[in-house]
Amino acid sequence: MERGKYLALVGGGALLGSVSTFFLLRLLQSQKRGVSQCSKNVTADFNGVEGCTIAGKKNDRVINEDLLKDEIVSEQLTRNVQFFGFESQQKVTASYVVVIGLGGVGSHAASMLLRSGIGKLLLVDFDQVSVSSLNRHAVATRADVGISKAQCLKEHFLSIFPECQIDAKVMLYDSSTEEEILSGHPDFVLDCIDNIDTKVALLAACVRRGLKVLSATGAGARADPTRIRIADLRESTNDPLSRAVRHRLRKDYGIEGGIPVVFSLEKPKAKLLPFKGPSGEEENPSDYQIVPGFRVRIIPVLGTIPAIFGQFMASYVVTELAGVHVQTEPVVNFNMDHYHILHQRLIEHEESLYGTYMEVQVDVEEVMYIVKELWHGRSAREQHVKDVGRGMWRSVNELMLVRWDRTKPASISNLILLKFKEVDEHESRTLDDIKKNEPEFYSRVIAVLKRAELDFGL
C-alpha cells in the first residue's frame, strides 16, 4: 500500500515537471525574436567584401536594468547570481561587449558571454562559416555552412538567451568602420582577430578611445591547455603573433603595453602549411586572397585550444565586469634552481647585515611563492615587466629578497624583491620616509604584503 502511494507521488511529480517544462518552453519560444537574412542594404564595400548589419534591434546603448527581475532570466542565471551575488550579476547583465572575429576563439568567447548574461553584444566578422571551421566553432552546424559567422551566432544565440540585445555586423574592421563598430561606449572589446594589420589597428584604436580591450594571440598549432595564460602584452612569449603585434604597436603608435592578452607559453608545434592552388601545385597565396593582407595558407588547429582561449576571455571579462578580482597565474620562467639561489642569497644577506640568519622564516617553496605570486619575478619597483623569456632568466642574477620592515623578521609577509643596486638605498631609508616621499610605491607594497597575510592566514 505504502509502495503504491510512493509510486503515485513520483508519477505525479514527473507529470507536473513535464507540464511545467512544456509551458516554459512555449513561453521561451514566444519571446524569441525573428532574425532575417543579412540584407543587401550594403553599408560599405571593404576591399570587395560586402558589409551589412543583420536585421534586429537597433544598436543603442540602453539595456534593460531590470532584466534579472524576469523570472525566466533569473532562473537561467541563478548559478551566476549565486557565484557573484545579485548586484554584481546586475553589473554583468547591464554591460555591453563587442566581439570582433568570430572564429574558433571569438565564437566561444561570445557564446559564454551570452550564457553569462551579458545584456548587449555586438558581433563582428566579415567571413562565412566553412566546413573546415566546424572543428572549432562554438555553435555552427553543417546547415550553417556558407552563411556569415555573425549571422550564424546571432541566430543560435537568440534561441539561448533571447533577452540579450544582439547586433551582428558582417564587415571587416578598419579605419573606415572604426566608428560604427567601437561607438556606443562598450564596456569591453574582445579582439579575436588573427590578422596582424587589423589587430594592431583595433588595439591602437581602443587605447586611443580609452576602451577596455582583451586580445587573443595565436591559438593554432598548440595542444597543451595548461600553458595558456592571461597577462600584459609585454609578457607574452613563444608566440610569433604577439611578437609582431608588440613590435608594430611600439613602432607605429608608441604603445609599449597595458593591453591584457590571452596567449600560450607552449611553442607552436607546426608552421603554416604550403599553399596549393586548384592544380595541386604550390602557388602564391596572395593570388587567392579575398581580402588583401589576410592569409589563405592554413595553420593546423586542434579545436580544443581556441575554444579554451575563448573561455578564458569570457571568464576574464565577466569577472572584471562583476567587480570580482581574480589573481591570474603570473608568467615567471624561473626553475627551482633559481629559487634556491634567491633563498641562499637571503640567508647570506641576513648574516652579513644582522650577524645571523635565524630570523629567516621562509623555506625555498615559500621563496617561490614570494617571487612568483607576489612579485611576478621582478623588482618591487617595477610595475611592468621589462624582461621576458631568456631575459627573465638572466634578470634573476641581479635580484634578491630583503626585508621591507627591518624591525620585523624575514617572513613571508615582510620580504620584497629588489635589484642589487636598489637594496642599499632601500635599507638606508625608513618606512616613514618612503611613505612620505613615495606614497604610491608604499601603498602598492603594503597591498602586496597584505595579500601574503591573507593567503597564509597570518
Short mmCIF file of C-alpha atoms in Angstrom, two decimals:
data_model
loop_
_atom_site.label_atom_id
_atom_site.label_comp_id
_atom_site.label_asym_id
_atom_site.label_seq_id
_atom_site.Cartn_x
_atom_site.Cartn_y
_atom_site.Cartn_z
CA MET A 1 0.00 0.00 0.00
CA GLU A 2 2.76 2.40 1.04
CA ARG A 3 4.73 1.43 -2.09
CA GLY A 4 1.70 2.31 -4.24
CA LYS A 5 1.39 5.75 -2.65
CA TYR A 6 5.08 6.37 -3.19
CA LEU A 7 4.88 5.42 -6.87
CA ALA A 8 1.83 7.63 -7.32
CA LEU A 9 3.64 10.60 -5.80
CA VAL A 10 6.69 10.03 -8.04
CA GLY A 11 4.50 9.70 -11.12
CA GLY A 12 2.57 12.84 -10.25
CA GLY A 13 5.80 14.78 -9.73
CA ALA A 14 7.17 13.64 -13.07
CA LEU A 15 3.93 14.64 -14.82
CA LEU A 16 3.93 18.06 -13.15
CA GLY A 17 7.58 18.57 -14.15
CA SER A 18 6.83 17.66 -17.77
CA VAL A 19 3.88 20.05 -17.94
CA SER A 20 5.96 22.87 -16.39
CA THR A 21 8.77 22.26 -18.84
CA PHE A 22 6.32 22.29 -21.77
CA PHE A 23 4.83 25.64 -20.81
CA LEU A 24 8.24 27.12 -20.03
CA LEU A 25 9.49 26.16 -23.50
CA ARG A 26 6.37 27.63 -25.09
CA LEU A 27 6.99 30.85 -23.20
CA LEU A 28 10.62 30.96 -24.29
CA GLN A 29 9.64 30.35 -27.90
CA SER A 30 7.10 33.16 -27.75
CA GLN A 31 9.85 35.54 -26.62
CA LYS A 32 12.27 34.55 -29.36
CA ARG A 33 12.92 37.33 -31.82
CA GLY A 34 12.99 36.67 -35.53
CA VAL A 35 16.25 37.14 -37.42
CA SER A 36 16.24 37.97 -41.08
CA GLN A 37 18.96 37.11 -43.53
CA CYS A 38 21.71 39.68 -43.98
CA SER A 39 20.04 42.29 -46.13
CA LYS A 40 21.53 43.65 -49.32
CA ASN A 41 21.44 47.17 -47.93
CA VAL A 42 25.19 47.25 -48.14
CA THR A 43 26.73 49.77 -45.75
CA ALA A 44 30.20 49.69 -47.26
CA ASP A 45 32.48 47.72 -49.51
CA PHE A 46 35.63 46.53 -47.75
CA ASN A 47 38.12 45.54 -50.40
CA GLY A 48 35.49 43.53 -52.20
CA VAL A 49 33.80 42.23 -49.03
CA GLU A 50 30.25 43.49 -48.67
CA GLY A 51 29.39 44.78 -45.23
CA CYS A 52 25.95 44.78 -43.68
CA THR A 53 24.11 44.76 -40.40
CA ILE A 54 21.94 41.75 -39.62
CA ALA A 55 18.35 42.88 -39.04
CA GLY A 56 17.29 43.08 -35.42
CA LYS A 57 17.15 45.52 -32.54
CA LYS A 58 18.60 48.94 -33.05
CA ASN A 59 22.17 49.31 -31.77
CA ASP A 60 21.59 51.73 -28.91
CA ARG A 61 23.27 51.70 -25.53
CA VAL A 62 20.11 51.30 -23.47
CA ILE A 63 19.99 47.96 -21.68
CA ASN A 64 17.12 46.74 -19.53
CA GLU A 65 18.42 47.30 -16.00
CA ASP A 66 15.65 45.11 -14.56
CA LEU A 67 16.46 42.08 -16.69
CA LEU A 68 17.22 39.90 -13.65
CA LYS A 69 13.72 40.56 -12.31
CA ASP A 70 12.35 38.48 -15.18
CA GLU A 71 11.51 35.07 -13.72
CA ILE A 72 12.94 33.05 -16.60
CA VAL A 73 16.12 35.13 -16.85
CA SER A 74 16.63 34.92 -13.11
CA GLU A 75 16.31 31.14 -13.23
CA GLN A 76 18.62 30.85 -16.24
CA LEU A 77 21.32 32.90 -14.48
CA THR A 78 20.74 31.54 -10.99
CA ARG A 79 24.18 29.89 -10.76
CA ASN A 80 25.87 33.14 -11.75
CA VAL A 81 23.84 35.05 -9.15
CA GLN A 82 24.86 32.50 -6.53
CA PHE A 83 28.51 32.96 -7.52
CA PHE A 84 28.68 36.76 -7.92
CA GLY A 85 25.74 37.95 -5.83
CA PHE A 86 22.71 39.75 -7.23
CA GLU A 87 24.21 43.24 -7.51
CA SER A 88 27.40 42.05 -9.20
CA GLN A 89 25.43 39.95 -11.68
CA GLN A 90 23.34 43.03 -12.40
CA LYS A 91 26.56 44.79 -13.48
CA VAL A 92 27.22 41.94 -15.90
CA THR A 93 23.67 41.96 -17.24
CA ALA A 94 23.82 45.74 -17.75
CA SER A 95 27.07 45.52 -19.75
CA TYR A 96 27.77 45.95 -23.46
CA VAL A 97 30.56 43.90 -25.06
CA VAL A 98 31.91 43.96 -28.62
CA VAL A 99 33.45 40.77 -30.03
CA ILE A 100 35.46 41.19 -33.24
CA GLY A 101 36.46 37.98 -35.01
CA LEU A 102 34.01 35.09 -34.62
CA GLY A 103 36.11 32.04 -35.42
CA GLY A 104 37.28 29.36 -33.01
CA VAL A 105 38.27 31.83 -30.29
CA GLY A 106 35.67 34.56 -30.77
CA SER A 107 32.67 32.27 -31.14
CA HIS A 108 33.41 30.52 -27.85
CA ALA A 109 34.10 33.81 -26.07
CA ALA A 110 30.85 35.31 -27.35
CA SER A 111 28.89 32.16 -26.51
CA MET A 112 29.96 32.16 -22.87
CA LEU A 113 29.47 35.91 -22.53
CA LEU A 114 25.91 35.37 -23.70
CA ARG A 115 25.35 32.43 -21.34
CA SER A 116 26.79 34.53 -18.51
CA GLY A 117 24.05 37.10 -19.01
CA ILE A 118 25.73 39.95 -20.88
CA GLY A 119 22.86 42.31 -21.70
CA LYS A 120 24.14 43.54 -25.05
CA LEU A 121 26.50 42.03 -27.62
CA LEU A 122 27.88 43.30 -30.90
CA LEU A 123 29.24 40.50 -33.10
CA VAL A 124 31.58 41.47 -35.95
CA ASP A 125 33.16 39.31 -38.66
CA PHE A 126 33.37 39.56 -42.46
CA ASP A 127 33.85 35.81 -43.02
CA GLN A 128 31.49 32.89 -43.59
CA VAL A 129 31.14 29.53 -41.87
CA SER A 130 33.11 26.85 -43.73
CA VAL A 131 33.08 23.08 -43.37
CA SER A 132 36.67 23.10 -42.10
CA SER A 133 35.77 25.57 -39.34
CA LEU A 134 33.30 23.16 -37.73
CA ASN A 135 36.10 21.50 -35.73
CA ARG A 136 36.46 24.62 -33.56
CA HIS A 137 33.38 26.85 -33.92
CA ALA A 138 31.17 27.15 -30.84
CA VAL A 139 27.72 26.72 -32.40
CA ALA A 140 27.93 26.31 -36.19
CA THR A 141 26.47 23.21 -37.84
CA ARG A 142 26.68 21.90 -41.40
CA ALA A 143 23.42 23.70 -42.11
CA ASP A 144 25.22 26.98 -41.31
CA VAL A 145 27.99 26.49 -43.87
CA GLY A 146 28.02 29.39 -46.31
CA ILE A 147 26.28 31.96 -44.13
CA SER A 148 28.15 34.72 -42.29
CA LYS A 149 29.64 33.84 -38.92
CA ALA A 150 27.96 36.91 -37.41
CA GLN A 151 24.54 35.82 -38.64
CA CYS A 152 25.17 32.23 -37.56
CA LEU A 153 25.96 33.25 -34.00
CA LYS A 154 23.04 35.65 -33.75
CA GLU A 155 20.52 33.07 -34.87
CA HIS A 156 21.81 30.47 -32.42
CA PHE A 157 22.17 32.99 -29.60
CA LEU A 158 18.57 34.13 -29.86
CA SER A 159 17.45 30.61 -29.01
CA ILE A 160 19.73 30.54 -25.95
CA PHE A 161 19.17 33.97 -24.37
CA PRO A 162 16.59 35.93 -26.41
CA GLU A 163 16.53 38.79 -23.87
CA CYS A 164 20.07 39.82 -24.89
CA GLN A 165 20.30 42.74 -27.33
CA ILE A 166 22.35 41.17 -30.12
CA ASP A 167 23.65 43.11 -33.08
CA ALA A 168 25.63 41.42 -35.84
CA LYS A 169 27.72 43.15 -38.47
CA VAL A 170 29.16 41.41 -41.49
CA MET A 171 32.14 43.65 -42.03
CA LEU A 172 35.87 43.95 -41.78
CA TYR A 173 37.29 46.16 -39.05
CA ASP A 174 39.42 49.00 -40.42
CA SER A 175 39.66 52.78 -40.11
CA SER A 176 36.51 53.29 -42.17
CA THR A 177 34.40 51.07 -39.87
CA GLU A 178 36.01 52.04 -36.56
CA GLU A 179 33.29 54.49 -35.56
CA GLU A 180 30.44 52.15 -36.44
CA ILE A 181 31.97 49.25 -34.52
CA LEU A 182 33.51 50.97 -31.49
CA SER A 183 30.94 53.71 -30.84
CA GLY A 184 28.26 53.29 -28.20
CA HIS A 185 30.64 53.14 -25.21
CA PRO A 186 31.19 49.38 -24.93
CA ASP A 187 32.30 48.15 -21.52
CA PHE A 188 34.74 45.71 -23.15
CA VAL A 189 36.09 44.92 -26.60
CA LEU A 190 37.33 41.43 -27.41
CA ASP A 191 39.95 41.24 -30.15
CA CYS A 192 39.78 37.74 -31.64
CA ILE A 193 41.35 38.70 -34.99
CA ASP A 194 44.24 36.68 -36.42
CA ASN A 195 45.42 39.27 -38.95
CA ILE A 196 48.27 41.48 -37.75
CA ASP A 197 47.33 44.70 -39.58
CA THR A 198 43.73 44.62 -38.42
CA LYS A 199 44.61 43.52 -34.90
CA VAL A 200 47.18 46.31 -34.43
CA ALA A 201 44.78 48.95 -35.77
CA LEU A 202 41.99 47.76 -33.47
CA LEU A 203 44.16 47.67 -30.36
CA ALA A 204 45.56 51.13 -31.08
CA ALA A 205 42.03 52.49 -31.59
CA CYS A 206 40.87 51.01 -28.28
CA VAL A 207 43.81 52.57 -26.45
CA ARG A 208 43.12 55.92 -28.12
CA ARG A 209 39.43 55.76 -27.22
CA GLY A 210 40.11 54.62 -23.66
CA LEU A 211 38.21 51.35 -24.14
CA LYS A 212 38.95 48.21 -22.16
CA VAL A 213 40.19 45.58 -24.57
CA LEU A 214 41.30 41.96 -24.24
CA SER A 215 43.27 40.46 -27.12
CA ALA A 216 43.74 36.85 -28.19
CA THR A 217 47.05 35.79 -29.72
CA GLY A 218 47.86 32.63 -31.66
CA ALA A 219 45.91 29.51 -30.64
CA GLY A 220 46.91 27.39 -33.63
CA ALA A 221 49.47 24.58 -33.65
CA ARG A 222 49.26 24.10 -29.87
CA ALA A 223 47.93 21.26 -27.74
CA ASP A 224 48.70 21.96 -24.05
CA PRO A 225 45.84 23.79 -22.28
CA THR A 226 47.82 24.07 -19.03
CA ARG A 227 50.17 26.62 -20.60
CA ILE A 228 47.52 29.19 -21.51
CA ARG A 229 47.85 32.46 -19.61
CA ILE A 230 46.37 35.95 -19.40
CA ALA A 231 48.93 38.71 -18.90
CA ASP A 232 50.11 42.03 -20.26
CA LEU A 233 51.15 42.02 -23.92
CA ARG A 234 54.72 42.68 -22.75
CA GLU A 235 54.79 39.29 -21.02
CA SER A 236 53.51 37.09 -23.86
CA THR A 237 56.28 34.79 -25.06
CA ASN A 238 56.74 31.94 -27.54
CA ASP A 239 54.09 33.47 -29.78
CA PRO A 240 55.03 34.93 -33.19
CA LEU A 241 51.77 36.88 -33.43
CA SER A 242 52.35 38.55 -30.05
CA ARG A 243 55.89 39.43 -31.04
CA ALA A 244 54.74 41.05 -34.28
CA VAL A 245 51.90 42.94 -32.59
CA ARG A 246 54.21 44.25 -29.83
CA HIS A 247 56.69 45.48 -32.43
CA ARG A 248 54.05 47.20 -34.56
CA LEU A 249 52.27 48.86 -31.64
CA ARG A 250 55.54 50.22 -30.30
CA LYS A 251 56.82 51.34 -33.71
CA ASP A 252 53.62 52.76 -35.23
CA TYR A 253 51.73 54.01 -32.18
CA GLY A 254 54.24 54.28 -29.32
CA ILE A 255 52.25 51.76 -27.26
CA GLU A 256 54.53 49.72 -25.01
CA GLY A 257 51.97 47.64 -23.18
CA GLY A 258 48.99 47.93 -20.88
CA ILE A 259 46.89 45.58 -23.03
CA PRO A 260 45.89 42.22 -21.49
CA VAL A 261 46.25 39.26 -23.84
CA VAL A 262 45.46 35.56 -23.81
CA PHE A 263 48.42 33.53 -25.04
CA SER A 264 50.14 30.18 -24.70
CA LEU A 265 53.61 29.59 -23.28
CA GLU A 266 53.78 26.50 -25.48
CA LYS A 267 55.94 26.73 -28.57
CA PRO A 268 53.91 26.15 -31.77
CA LYS A 269 54.13 22.54 -32.88
CA ALA A 270 53.62 23.29 -36.57
CA LYS A 271 54.01 26.06 -39.13
CA LEU A 272 51.74 27.39 -41.86
CA LEU A 273 51.14 24.68 -44.42
CA PRO A 274 52.31 25.33 -48.00
CA PHE A 275 49.54 26.72 -50.17
CA LYS A 276 48.37 24.61 -53.10
CA GLY A 277 46.12 26.02 -55.79
CA PRO A 278 43.41 24.16 -57.76
CA SER A 279 46.09 22.41 -59.80
CA GLY A 280 47.58 20.82 -56.70
CA GLU A 281 50.86 22.66 -57.20
CA GLU A 282 52.28 25.13 -54.71
CA GLU A 283 51.29 28.67 -55.70
CA ASN A 284 51.49 32.22 -54.40
CA PRO A 285 48.82 32.51 -51.67
CA SER A 286 48.33 36.24 -52.31
CA ASP A 287 46.78 35.37 -55.68
CA TYR A 288 43.84 33.81 -53.86
CA GLN A 289 43.24 36.33 -51.09
CA ILE A 290 39.67 37.60 -50.79
CA VAL A 291 40.92 40.50 -48.68
CA PRO A 292 44.47 41.81 -49.16
CA GLY A 293 46.66 41.07 -46.16
CA PHE A 294 44.60 38.13 -44.92
CA ARG A 295 46.29 34.77 -45.12
CA VAL A 296 44.87 31.88 -47.10
CA ARG A 297 47.55 29.43 -46.02
CA ILE A 298 46.39 27.16 -43.24
CA ILE A 299 47.86 26.62 -39.80
CA PRO A 300 46.91 23.29 -38.17
CA VAL A 301 44.48 23.86 -35.30
CA LEU A 302 43.38 21.47 -32.57
CA GLY A 303 39.83 22.71 -31.98
CA THR A 304 40.02 22.49 -28.19
CA ILE A 305 42.73 25.15 -27.81
CA PRO A 306 40.95 28.13 -29.48
CA ALA A 307 37.84 27.09 -27.56
CA ILE A 308 39.77 27.33 -24.28
CA PHE A 309 41.23 30.68 -25.36
CA GLY A 310 37.67 31.92 -25.85
CA GLN A 311 36.54 30.54 -22.49
CA PHE A 312 39.49 32.28 -20.82
CA MET A 313 38.49 35.56 -22.42
CA ALA A 314 34.85 35.27 -21.39
CA SER A 315 35.76 34.38 -17.82
CA TYR A 316 38.18 37.30 -17.56
CA VAL A 317 35.66 39.80 -18.93
CA VAL A 318 32.71 38.59 -16.86
CA THR A 319 34.66 38.68 -13.58
CA GLU A 320 36.03 42.13 -14.43
CA LEU A 321 32.53 43.43 -15.18
CA ALA A 322 31.20 41.90 -11.96
CA GLY A 323 33.97 43.59 -9.98
CA VAL A 324 35.45 40.29 -8.81
CA HIS A 325 39.24 40.42 -8.79
CA VAL A 326 40.91 37.21 -9.97
CA GLN A 327 44.66 36.88 -9.44
CA THR A 328 45.88 35.40 -12.73
CA GLU A 329 48.76 32.95 -12.94
CA PRO A 330 51.96 35.01 -13.24
CA VAL A 331 54.28 34.44 -16.17
CA VAL A 332 57.57 33.56 -14.46
CA ASN A 333 60.01 31.25 -16.18
CA PHE A 334 62.34 30.55 -13.23
CA ASN A 335 63.07 26.97 -12.23
CA MET A 336 63.73 25.57 -8.75
CA ASP A 337 67.47 26.26 -9.02
CA HIS A 338 66.68 29.97 -9.29
CA TYR A 339 64.56 29.87 -6.13
CA HIS A 340 67.33 28.02 -4.27
CA ILE A 341 69.75 30.76 -5.33
CA LEU A 342 67.41 33.50 -4.09
CA HIS A 343 66.90 31.67 -0.80
CA GLN A 344 70.66 31.31 -0.30
CA ARG A 345 71.20 34.99 -1.12
CA LEU A 346 68.65 35.93 1.52
CA ILE A 347 70.46 33.85 4.14
CA GLU A 348 73.86 35.32 3.23
CA HIS A 349 72.47 38.86 3.27
CA GLU A 350 70.88 38.34 6.68
CA GLU A 351 74.16 37.02 8.07
CA SER A 352 76.07 39.97 6.61
CA LEU A 353 73.62 42.64 7.84
CA TYR A 354 72.38 41.21 11.13
CA GLY A 355 75.10 38.71 12.04
CA THR A 356 72.71 35.76 11.91
CA TYR A 357 70.17 34.14 9.60
CA MET A 358 68.00 32.86 12.47
CA GLU A 359 65.24 35.34 11.61
CA VAL A 360 64.81 33.96 8.10
CA GLN A 361 61.38 32.39 8.42
CA VAL A 362 60.88 31.14 4.86
CA ASP A 363 61.93 27.99 3.00
CA VAL A 364 62.52 27.52 -0.73
CA GLU A 365 58.85 26.81 -1.52
CA GLU A 366 57.81 29.99 0.27
CA VAL A 367 60.51 31.90 -1.61
CA MET A 368 58.93 30.59 -4.81
CA TYR A 369 55.53 31.93 -3.68
CA ILE A 370 57.00 35.35 -2.81
CA VAL A 371 58.96 35.68 -6.04
CA LYS A 372 56.39 34.22 -8.41
CA GLU A 373 52.99 35.06 -6.93
CA LEU A 374 53.70 38.33 -5.14
CA TRP A 375 56.38 40.00 -7.25
CA HIS A 376 55.99 38.15 -10.58
CA GLY A 377 59.73 37.63 -10.92
CA ARG A 378 60.66 41.31 -10.99
CA SER A 379 61.71 44.10 -8.67
CA ALA A 380 59.03 45.57 -6.45
CA ARG A 381 59.92 48.90 -8.02
CA GLU A 382 58.97 47.71 -11.50
CA GLN A 383 55.23 47.88 -12.09
CA HIS A 384 55.56 46.39 -15.57
CA VAL A 385 57.71 43.60 -16.91
CA LYS A 386 60.76 44.56 -18.92
CA ASP A 387 62.34 41.15 -19.46
CA VAL A 388 60.58 38.07 -20.82
CA GLY A 389 61.80 34.63 -21.84
CA ARG A 390 65.58 34.33 -21.60
CA GLY A 391 65.78 37.92 -20.45
CA MET A 392 63.80 36.99 -17.34
CA TRP A 393 66.13 34.09 -16.62
CA ARG A 394 69.11 36.43 -16.82
CA SER A 395 67.41 39.02 -14.62
CA VAL A 396 67.49 36.66 -11.61
CA ASN A 397 71.24 37.31 -11.49
CA GLU A 398 70.57 40.83 -10.21
CA LEU A 399 67.63 40.18 -7.86
CA MET A 400 67.48 39.43 -4.16
CA LEU A 401 64.97 39.29 -1.30
CA VAL A 402 65.26 41.81 1.55
CA ARG A 403 63.12 42.83 4.48
CA TRP A 404 60.52 45.52 3.89
CA ASP A 405 60.45 46.46 7.58
CA ARG A 406 63.87 45.95 9.19
CA THR A 407 62.35 45.74 12.68
CA LYS A 408 60.45 42.55 11.75
CA PRO A 409 61.76 39.07 10.82
CA ALA A 410 62.33 37.98 7.22
CA SER A 411 58.89 36.37 6.97
CA ILE A 412 56.64 35.62 4.03
CA SER A 413 54.75 38.89 4.59
CA ASN A 414 57.85 41.06 5.10
CA LEU A 415 60.06 40.33 2.09
CA ILE A 416 60.29 42.28 -1.15
CA LEU A 417 62.23 41.54 -4.31
CA LEU A 418 64.73 44.20 -5.39
CA LYS A 419 67.67 44.59 -7.73
CA PHE A 420 71.14 44.67 -6.17
CA LYS A 421 71.51 48.36 -6.93
CA GLU A 422 68.20 49.12 -5.16
CA VAL A 423 68.96 47.26 -1.93
CA ASP A 424 71.41 49.70 -0.30
CA GLU A 425 69.13 52.67 -0.92
CA HIS A 426 66.12 50.79 0.48
CA GLU A 427 67.96 49.76 3.64
CA SER A 428 69.26 53.28 4.22
CA ARG A 429 65.71 54.69 4.41
CA THR A 430 62.92 54.40 6.92
CA LEU A 431 59.40 53.30 6.04
CA ASP A 432 58.12 56.70 7.16
CA ASP A 433 60.44 58.31 4.62
CA ILE A 434 59.19 56.03 1.84
CA LYS A 435 55.57 56.61 2.84
CA LYS A 436 56.07 60.38 2.78
CA ASN A 437 58.08 60.69 -0.44
CA GLU A 438 56.78 57.71 -2.43
CA PRO A 439 53.19 57.16 -1.26
CA GLU A 440 52.16 55.24 -4.38
CA PHE A 441 55.06 52.78 -4.09
CA TYR A 442 54.47 52.42 -0.35
CA SER A 443 50.76 51.66 -0.82
CA ARG A 444 51.46 49.16 -3.59
CA VAL A 445 53.97 47.20 -1.47
CA ILE A 446 51.66 47.21 1.56
CA ALA A 447 48.82 45.84 -0.61
CA VAL A 448 51.04 43.03 -1.93
CA LEU A 449 52.29 42.06 1.53
CA LYS A 450 48.72 42.16 2.84
CA ARG A 451 47.84 39.58 0.20
CA ALA A 452 50.52 37.29 1.63
CA GLU A 453 48.97 37.66 5.08
CA LEU A 454 45.55 36.75 3.73
CA ASP A 455 46.83 33.81 1.69
CA PHE A 456 48.61 32.31 4.71
CA GLY A 457 46.10 33.34 7.37
CA LEU A 458 48.63 35.48 9.24
#
